[in-house]
PDB file of C-alpha atoms in Angstrom:
ATOM      1  CA  GLY A   1       2.976 -16.985  -4.573  1.00  0.00           C
ATOM      2  CA  GLU A   2       2.671 -14.277  -1.976  1.00  0.00           C
ATOM      3  CA  LYS A   3      -0.919 -13.643  -2.995  1.00  0.00           C
ATOM      4  CA  THR A   4      -1.945 -17.160  -1.932  1.00  0.00           C
ATOM      5  CA  THR A   5       0.243 -17.458   1.175  1.00  0.00           C
ATOM      6  CA  ASN A   6      -0.649 -14.166   2.889  1.00  0.00           C
ATOM      7  CA  LEU A   7      -4.420 -14.352   2.900  1.00  0.00           C
ATOM      8  CA  MET A   8      -5.158 -12.105   5.878  1.00  0.00           C
ATOM      9  CA  TRP A   9      -2.883  -9.104   5.450  1.00  0.00           C
ATOM     10  CA  GLN A  10      -4.743  -6.065   4.136  1.00  0.00           C
ATOM     11  CA  ASP A  11      -2.256  -5.217   1.396  1.00  0.00           C
ATOM     12  CA  HIS A  12      -2.432  -8.755   0.029  1.00  0.00           C
ATOM     13  CA  ILE A  13      -6.222  -8.925   0.307  1.00  0.00           C
ATOM     14  CA  LEU A  14      -6.476  -5.776  -1.802  1.00  0.00           C
ATOM     15  CA  LEU A  15      -4.553  -7.502  -4.604  1.00  0.00           C
ATOM     16  CA  TYR A  16      -7.740  -9.439  -5.398  1.00  0.00           C
ATOM     17  CA  PRO A  17     -10.162  -7.765  -7.820  1.00  0.00           C
ATOM     18  CA  SER A  18     -13.278  -8.689  -5.819  1.00  0.00           C
ATOM     19  CA  SER A  19     -14.494 -10.267  -2.610  1.00  0.00           C
ATOM     20  CA  VAL A  20     -15.482 -13.334  -4.644  1.00  0.00           C
ATOM     21  CA  ALA A  21     -11.912 -13.756  -5.936  1.00  0.00           C
ATOM     22  CA  TYR A  22     -10.580 -13.382  -2.393  1.00  0.00           C
ATOM     23  CA  PHE A  23     -13.124 -15.895  -1.082  1.00  0.00           C
ATOM     24  CA  GLU A  24     -12.074 -18.399  -3.737  1.00  0.00           C
ATOM     25  CA  ALA A  25      -8.402 -17.977  -2.832  1.00  0.00           C
ATOM     26  CA  VAL A  26      -9.153 -18.609   0.837  1.00  0.00           C
ATOM     27  CA  GLN A  27     -11.363 -21.553  -0.038  1.00  0.00           C
ATOM     28  CA  GLU A  28      -8.576 -23.109  -2.105  1.00  0.00           C
ATOM     29  CA  ALA A  29      -5.898 -22.585   0.545  1.00  0.00           C
ATOM     30  CA  SER A  30      -4.776 -25.496   2.666  1.00  0.00           C
ATOM     31  CA  GLN A  31      -5.784 -25.691   6.302  1.00  0.00           C
ATOM     32  CA  ARG A  32      -2.145 -25.197   7.244  1.00  0.00           C
ATOM     33  CA  THR A  33      -1.936 -21.968   5.218  1.00  0.00           C
ATOM     34  CA  ILE A  34      -5.133 -20.622   6.765  1.00  0.00           C
ATOM     35  CA  LEU A  35      -3.990 -21.568  10.279  1.00  0.00           C
ATOM     36  CA  ARG A  36      -0.582 -19.985   9.670  1.00  0.00           C
ATOM     37  CA  ASN A  37      -2.207 -16.760   8.427  1.00  0.00           C
ATOM     38  CA  LEU A  38      -4.573 -16.689  11.390  1.00  0.00           C
ATOM     39  CA  THR A  39      -1.858 -17.252  13.994  1.00  0.00           C
ATOM     40  CA  ASP A  40       0.429 -14.676  12.331  1.00  0.00           C
ATOM     41  CA  GLN A  41      -2.327 -12.057  12.551  1.00  0.00           C
ATOM     42  CA  VAL A  42      -3.222 -12.918  16.159  1.00  0.00           C
ATOM     43  CA  PHE A  43       0.453 -12.642  17.105  1.00  0.00           C
ATOM     44  CA  GLU A  44       0.834  -9.267  15.343  1.00  0.00           C
ATOM     45  CA  LEU A  45      -2.392  -7.934  16.878  1.00  0.00           C
ATOM     46  CA  ALA A  46      -1.221  -8.947  20.347  1.00  0.00           C
ATOM     47  CA  HIS A  47       1.956  -6.899  19.858  1.00  0.00           C
ATOM     48  CA  ILE A  48       0.028  -3.918  18.479  1.00  0.00           C
ATOM     49  CA  SER A  49      -2.438  -4.073  21.369  1.00  0.00           C
ATOM     50  CA  SER A  50       0.375  -4.288  23.900  1.00  0.00           C
ATOM     51  CA  GLU A  51       2.117  -1.233  22.429  1.00  0.00           C
ATOM     52  CA  LYS A  52      -1.146   0.731  22.434  1.00  0.00           C
ATOM     53  CA  MET A  53      -1.819  -0.179  26.069  1.00  0.00           C
ATOM     54  CA  ASP A  54       1.719   0.898  27.024  1.00  0.00           C
ATOM     55  CA  ALA A  55       1.163   4.210  25.219  1.00  0.00           C
ATOM     56  CA  LEU A  56      -2.186   4.652  26.971  1.00  0.00           C
ATOM     57  CA  ARG A  57      -0.593   4.088  30.382  1.00  0.00           C
ATOM     58  CA  SER A  58       2.122   6.628  29.566  1.00  0.00           C
ATOM     59  CA  ALA A  59      -0.442   9.154  28.329  1.00  0.00           C
ATOM     60  CA  ARG A  60      -2.522   8.620  31.470  1.00  0.00           C
ATOM     61  CA  ARG A  61       0.479   9.380  33.682  1.00  0.00           C
ATOM     62  CA  ALA A  62       1.368  12.457  31.623  1.00  0.00           C
ATOM     63  CA  SER A  63      -2.233  13.686  31.795  1.00  0.00           C
ATOM     64  CA  PHE A  64      -2.266  13.227  35.568  1.00  0.00           C
ATOM     65  CA  VAL A  65       0.962  15.212  35.943  1.00  0.00           C
ATOM     66  CA  ALA A  66      -0.363  17.941  33.632  1.00  0.00           C
ATOM     67  CA  ALA A  67      -3.683  18.181  35.514  1.00  0.00           C
ATOM     68  CA  TRP A  68      -1.938  18.271  38.888  1.00  0.00           C
ATOM     69  CA  SER A  69       0.484  20.946  37.664  1.00  0.00           C
ATOM     70  CA  TRP A  70      -2.367  23.026  36.259  1.00  0.00           C
ATOM     71  CA  ALA A  71      -4.318  22.784  39.530  1.00  0.00           C
ATOM     72  CA  ALA A  72      -1.194  23.653  41.558  1.00  0.00           C
ATOM     73  CA  LEU A  73      -0.477  26.690  39.400  1.00  0.00           C
ATOM     74  CA  ILE A  74      -4.079  27.897  39.759  1.00  0.00           C
ATOM     75  CA  GLY A  75      -3.835  27.403  43.517  1.00  0.00           C
ATOM     76  CA  PHE A  76      -0.522  29.255  43.779  1.00  0.00           C
ATOM     77  CA  GLY A  77      -1.875  32.032  41.583  1.00  0.00           C
ATOM     78  CA  MET A  78      -4.920  32.441  43.818  1.00  0.00           C
ATOM     79  CA  ILE A  79      -2.695  32.531  46.894  1.00  0.00           C
ATOM     80  CA  LEU A  80      -0.512  35.209  45.287  1.00  0.00           C
ATOM     81  CA  LEU A  81      -3.539  37.271  44.249  1.00  0.00           C
ATOM     82  CA  SER A  82      -5.142  37.053  47.690  1.00  0.00           C
ATOM     83  CA  SER A  83      -1.916  38.092  49.434  1.00  0.00           C
ATOM     84  CA  LYS A  84      -1.775  41.438  47.573  1.00  0.00           C
TER      85      LYS A  84
END
């Protein structure tokens, strides 16, 4: 069943009543099942990491624009105040 084929996904892990029961399920799984679970998780984590890095790059650019705009507005404000 799903409980014995998805050994590394958090929602499926939590279906087991204890860490001992989970350990026994992993121990009984075939090498192919364990390898499949491992490679599925590595693949998913690579996609999650990539999306987070893309978001970080976007946030970095937005922060730079915001900081530059803030500094420019302060500078323009000081110029306006000193010209009066």
